[in-house]
C-alpha positions as semicolon CSV with decimal commas, in nm:
position;residue;x (nm);y (nm);z (nm)
1;M;0,000;-0,002;0,000
2;A;0,291;0,232;-0,077
3;D;0,068;0,465;-0,277
4;A;-0,228;0,444;-0,043
5;I;-0,381;0,762;0,108
6;K;-0,261;0,771;0,474
7;V;-0,551;0,864;0,707
8;L;-0,551;0,951;1,077
9;L;-0,874;0,925;1,279
10;V;-0,942;1,192;1,548
11;D;-1,261;1,140;1,742
12;D;-1,335;1,104;2,118
13;H;-1,583;0,821;2,059
14;Q;-1,416;0,487;2,027
15;V;-1,711;0,332;1,850
16;V;-1,700;0,598;1,585
17;R;-1,325;0,542;1,527
18;R;-1,382;0,163;1,518
19;G;-1,659;0,202;1,257
20;L;-1,448;0,437;1,042
21;R;-1,146;0,206;1,058
22;T;-1,357;-0,103;0,980
23;F;-1,483;0,060;0,656
24;L;-1,175;0,237;0,550
25;E;-0,950;-0,075;0,584
26;V;-1,139;-0,255;0,304
27;Q;-1,046;0,027;0,063
28;D;-0,763;-0,067;-0,160
29;D;-0,621;0,292;-0,173
30;I;-0,671;0,409;0,181
31;E;-0,465;0,305;0,482
32;V;-0,555;0,410;0,845
33;V;-0,221;0,490;1,014
34;G;-0,341;0,591;1,357
35;E;-0,613;0,708;1,594
36;A;-0,649;0,983;1,853
37;A;-0,917;1,055;2,108
38;D;-0,879;1,435;2,135
39;G;-0,731;1,732;1,954
40;A;-0,401;1,740;2,137
41;D;-0,321;1,383;2,055
42;G;-0,446;1,441;1,710
43;V;-0,199;1,724;1,651
44;A;0,082;1,517;1,799
45;L;0,010;1,214;1,589
46;T;-0,034;1,426;1,276
47;E;0,319;1,563;1,330
48;E;0,456;1,210;1,407
49;L;0,283;0,998;1,148
50;R;0,252;1,261;0,865
51;P;-0,084;1,136;0,731
52;D;-0,222;1,272;0,398
53;V;-0,575;1,322;0,536
54;V;-0,708;1,363;0,892
55;L;-1,065;1,283;0,974
56;M;-1,133;1,528;1,262
57;D;-1,432;1,559;1,489
58;V;-1,519;1,919;1,601
59;K;-1,654;1,866;1,962
60;M;-1,403;1,687;2,172
61;P;-1,298;1,727;2,540
62;G;-0,978;1,922;2,601
63;M;-0,856;2,055;2,271
64;D;-1,145;2,057;2,020
65;G;-1,115;2,017;1,651
66;V;-1,108;2,390;1,563
67;E;-0,814;2,453;1,804
68;A;-0,633;2,144;1,663
69;L;-0,678;2,279;1,314
70;R;-0,528;2,613;1,423
71;R;-0,230;2,431;1,575
72;L;-0,166;2,234;1,266
73;R;-0,182;2,545;1,051
74;D;0,065;2,721;1,278
75;L;0,297;2,418;1,254
76;G;0,272;2,430;0,875
77;N;0,157;2,072;0,872
78;P;0,054;1,978;0,509
79;A;-0,219;1,721;0,603
80;R;-0,555;1,785;0,461
81;V;-0,825;1,789;0,733
82;L;-1,173;1,666;0,664
83;I;-1,419;1,744;0,943
84;V;-1,650;1,457;1,035
85;T;-1,922;1,589;1,251
86;S;-2,279;1,523;1,372
87;F;-2,343;1,907;1,413
88;T;-2,506;2,084;1,120
89;E;-2,513;2,439;1,275
90;R;-2,312;2,704;1,087
91;R;-2,162;2,823;1,422
92;T;-2,004;2,477;1,454
93;V;-1,883;2,410;1,102
94;V;-1,787;2,758;0,981
95;P;-1,509;2,814;1,244
96;A;-1,348;2,485;1,143
97;L;-1,346;2,583;0,782
98;R;-1,207;2,924;0,865
99;A;-0,932;2,751;1,068
100;G;-0,817;2,561;0,759
101;A;-1,039;2,247;0,711
102;A;-1,054;2,131;0,360
103;G;-1,435;2,051;0,401
104;Y;-1,666;1,852;0,607
105;V;-1,904;1,557;0,597
106;Y;-2,166;1,438;0,850
107;K;-2,121;1,126;1,060
108;D;-2,417;0,960;0,889
109;V;-2,251;1,000;0,549
110;D;-2,274;0,703;0,312
111;P;-1,955;0,506;0,344
112;D;-1,877;0,525;-0,033
113;A;-1,933;0,896;-0,018
114;L;-1,684;0,922;0,278
115;A;-1,425;0,733;0,079
116;G;-1,489;0,971;-0,214
117;A;-1,455;1,269;0,014
118;I;-1,118;1,150;0,140
119;R;-0,993;1,100;-0,218
120;S;-1,134;1,442;-0,313
121;V;-0,965;1,640;-0,042
122;H;-0,639;1,443;-0,090
123;A;-0,644;1,557;-0,461
124;G;-0,662;1,913;-0,337
125;H;-1,037;1,979;-0,371
126;I;-1,252;2,172;-0,122
127;L;-1,578;2,028;0,002
128;L;-1,826;2,294;0,096
129;Q;-2,206;2,277;0,133
130;P;-2,375;2,575;-0,037
131;E;-2,534;2,708;0,282
132;V;-2,194;2,705;0,457
133;A;-2,018;2,866;0,165
134;D;-2,280;3,141;0,182
135;A;-2,210;3,197;0,558
136;L;-1,833;3,209;0,499
137;L;-1,875;3,457;0,219
138;S;-2,089;3,688;0,433
139;Q;-1,831;3,680;0,708
140;E;-1,557;3,768;0,454
141;E;-1,755;4,063;0,324
142;N;-1,522;4,311;0,500
143;G;-1,240;4,067;0,581
144;S;-0,903;3,975;0,454
145;G;-0,794;4,043;0,095
146;Q;-1,058;4,316;0,042
147;G;-0,939;4,549;-0,239
148;R;-0,614;4,357;-0,305
149;G;-0,711;4,170;-0,612
150;G;-0,536;4,428;-0,832
151;S;-0,200;4,314;-0,711
152;L;-0,249;3,976;-0,876
153;T;-0,090;3,898;-1,207
154;E;-0,306;3,766;-1,485
155;R;-0,155;3,420;-1,443
156;E;-0,233;3,441;-1,072
157;R;-0,595;3,528;-1,135
158;Q;-0,618;3,226;-1,374
159;V;-0,480;2,998;-1,099
160;L;-0,721;3,156;-0,842
161;G;-1,014;3,099;-1,072
162;L;-0,927;2,731;-1,103
163;I;-0,887;2,704;-0,724
164;A;-1,239;2,840;-0,700
165;D;-1,357;2,565;-0,936
166;G;-1,220;2,309;-0,693
167;R;-0,925;2,206;-0,907
168;S;-0,613;2,049;-0,747
169;N;-0,260;2,174;-0,825
170;R;-0,212;1,890;-1,065
171;E;-0,535;1,972;-1,250
172;I;-0,445;2,340;-1,262
173;A;-0,093;2,249;-1,393
174;R;-0,249;2,038;-1,666
175;A;-0,506;2,304;-1,757
176;L;-0,256;2,585;-1,777
177;V;0,036;2,375;-1,918
178;L;0,254;2,454;-1,615
179;S;0,458;2,233;-1,377
180;E;0,304;2,157;-1,042
181;K;0,600;2,334;-0,871
182;T;0,512;2,649;-1,062
183;V;0,146;2,620;-0,960
184;K;0,243;2,580;-0,601
185;T;0,451;2,897;-0,627
186;H;0,150;3,085;-0,775
187;V;-0,079;2,962;-0,493
188;S;0,169;3,077;-0,233
189;N;0,193;3,422;-0,392
190;I;-0,186;3,445;-0,416
191;L;-0,229;3,368;-0,038
192;M;0,043;3,612;0,048
193;K;-0,093;3,897;-0,167
194;L;-0,448;3,854;-0,050
195;D;-0,349;3,788;0,313
196;L;-0,541;3,460;0,312
197;A;-0,459;3,148;0,518
198;D;-0,536;2,867;0,279
199;R;-0,702;2,749;-0,040
200;T;-1,054;2,744;0,117
201;Q;-1,026;3,114;0,189
202;A;-0,881;3,174;-0,153
203;A;-1,169;2,993;-0,322
204;L;-1,423;3,191;-0,121
205;W;-1,249;3,515;-0,202
206;A;-1,257;3,427;-0,576
207;V;-1,632;3,358;-0,562
208;R;-1,698;3,675;-0,369
209;H;-1,510;3,883;-0,619
210;G;-1,622;3,708;-0,934
211;V;-1,298;3,549;-1,036
212;A;-1,401;3,257;-1,267
213;G;-1,176;2,976;-1,382
């Protein structure tokens, strides 16, 4: 399973972790590399095991999922975090996305859809429900990056538009006939110029300001 997507499970309920592991272990391209019962252990194991994707609960004792996301972002950890939650309220999901989550699914998600979500975020896509995207956009109305779009080059605007379309770096490179390394440089420049933390915020900024791919 050298090319398998390495997944870490972070949830305070053992039965949830067991159920996730049971299903994911039958997937040929997904490998569960560890489990954690709270955010602090989740951060430590993400740093130690270097998973590709972390399935993170939001509500946990001690350090919750939002704070764990912030710690991982501060550490510069490249793992993609997919929130797995039973809470549907915007006030629960939106902070997690703003902290750097690549998307979220509900705990009653169809197993095949969960596997698809893991593959999707691993490929660089962002999973947002329309109502949560709307909430994030309204909060960004007067937020970071406002009025700074003019500093982007034409190529950076093209890359930003494709990010908004949910394209991964590999797909952007293919579409624009660039190397993945060049695309990563463009993405870094976009985030720096717009004072944004991650691709999720960049995609939302692009939607808010009408940047199409």
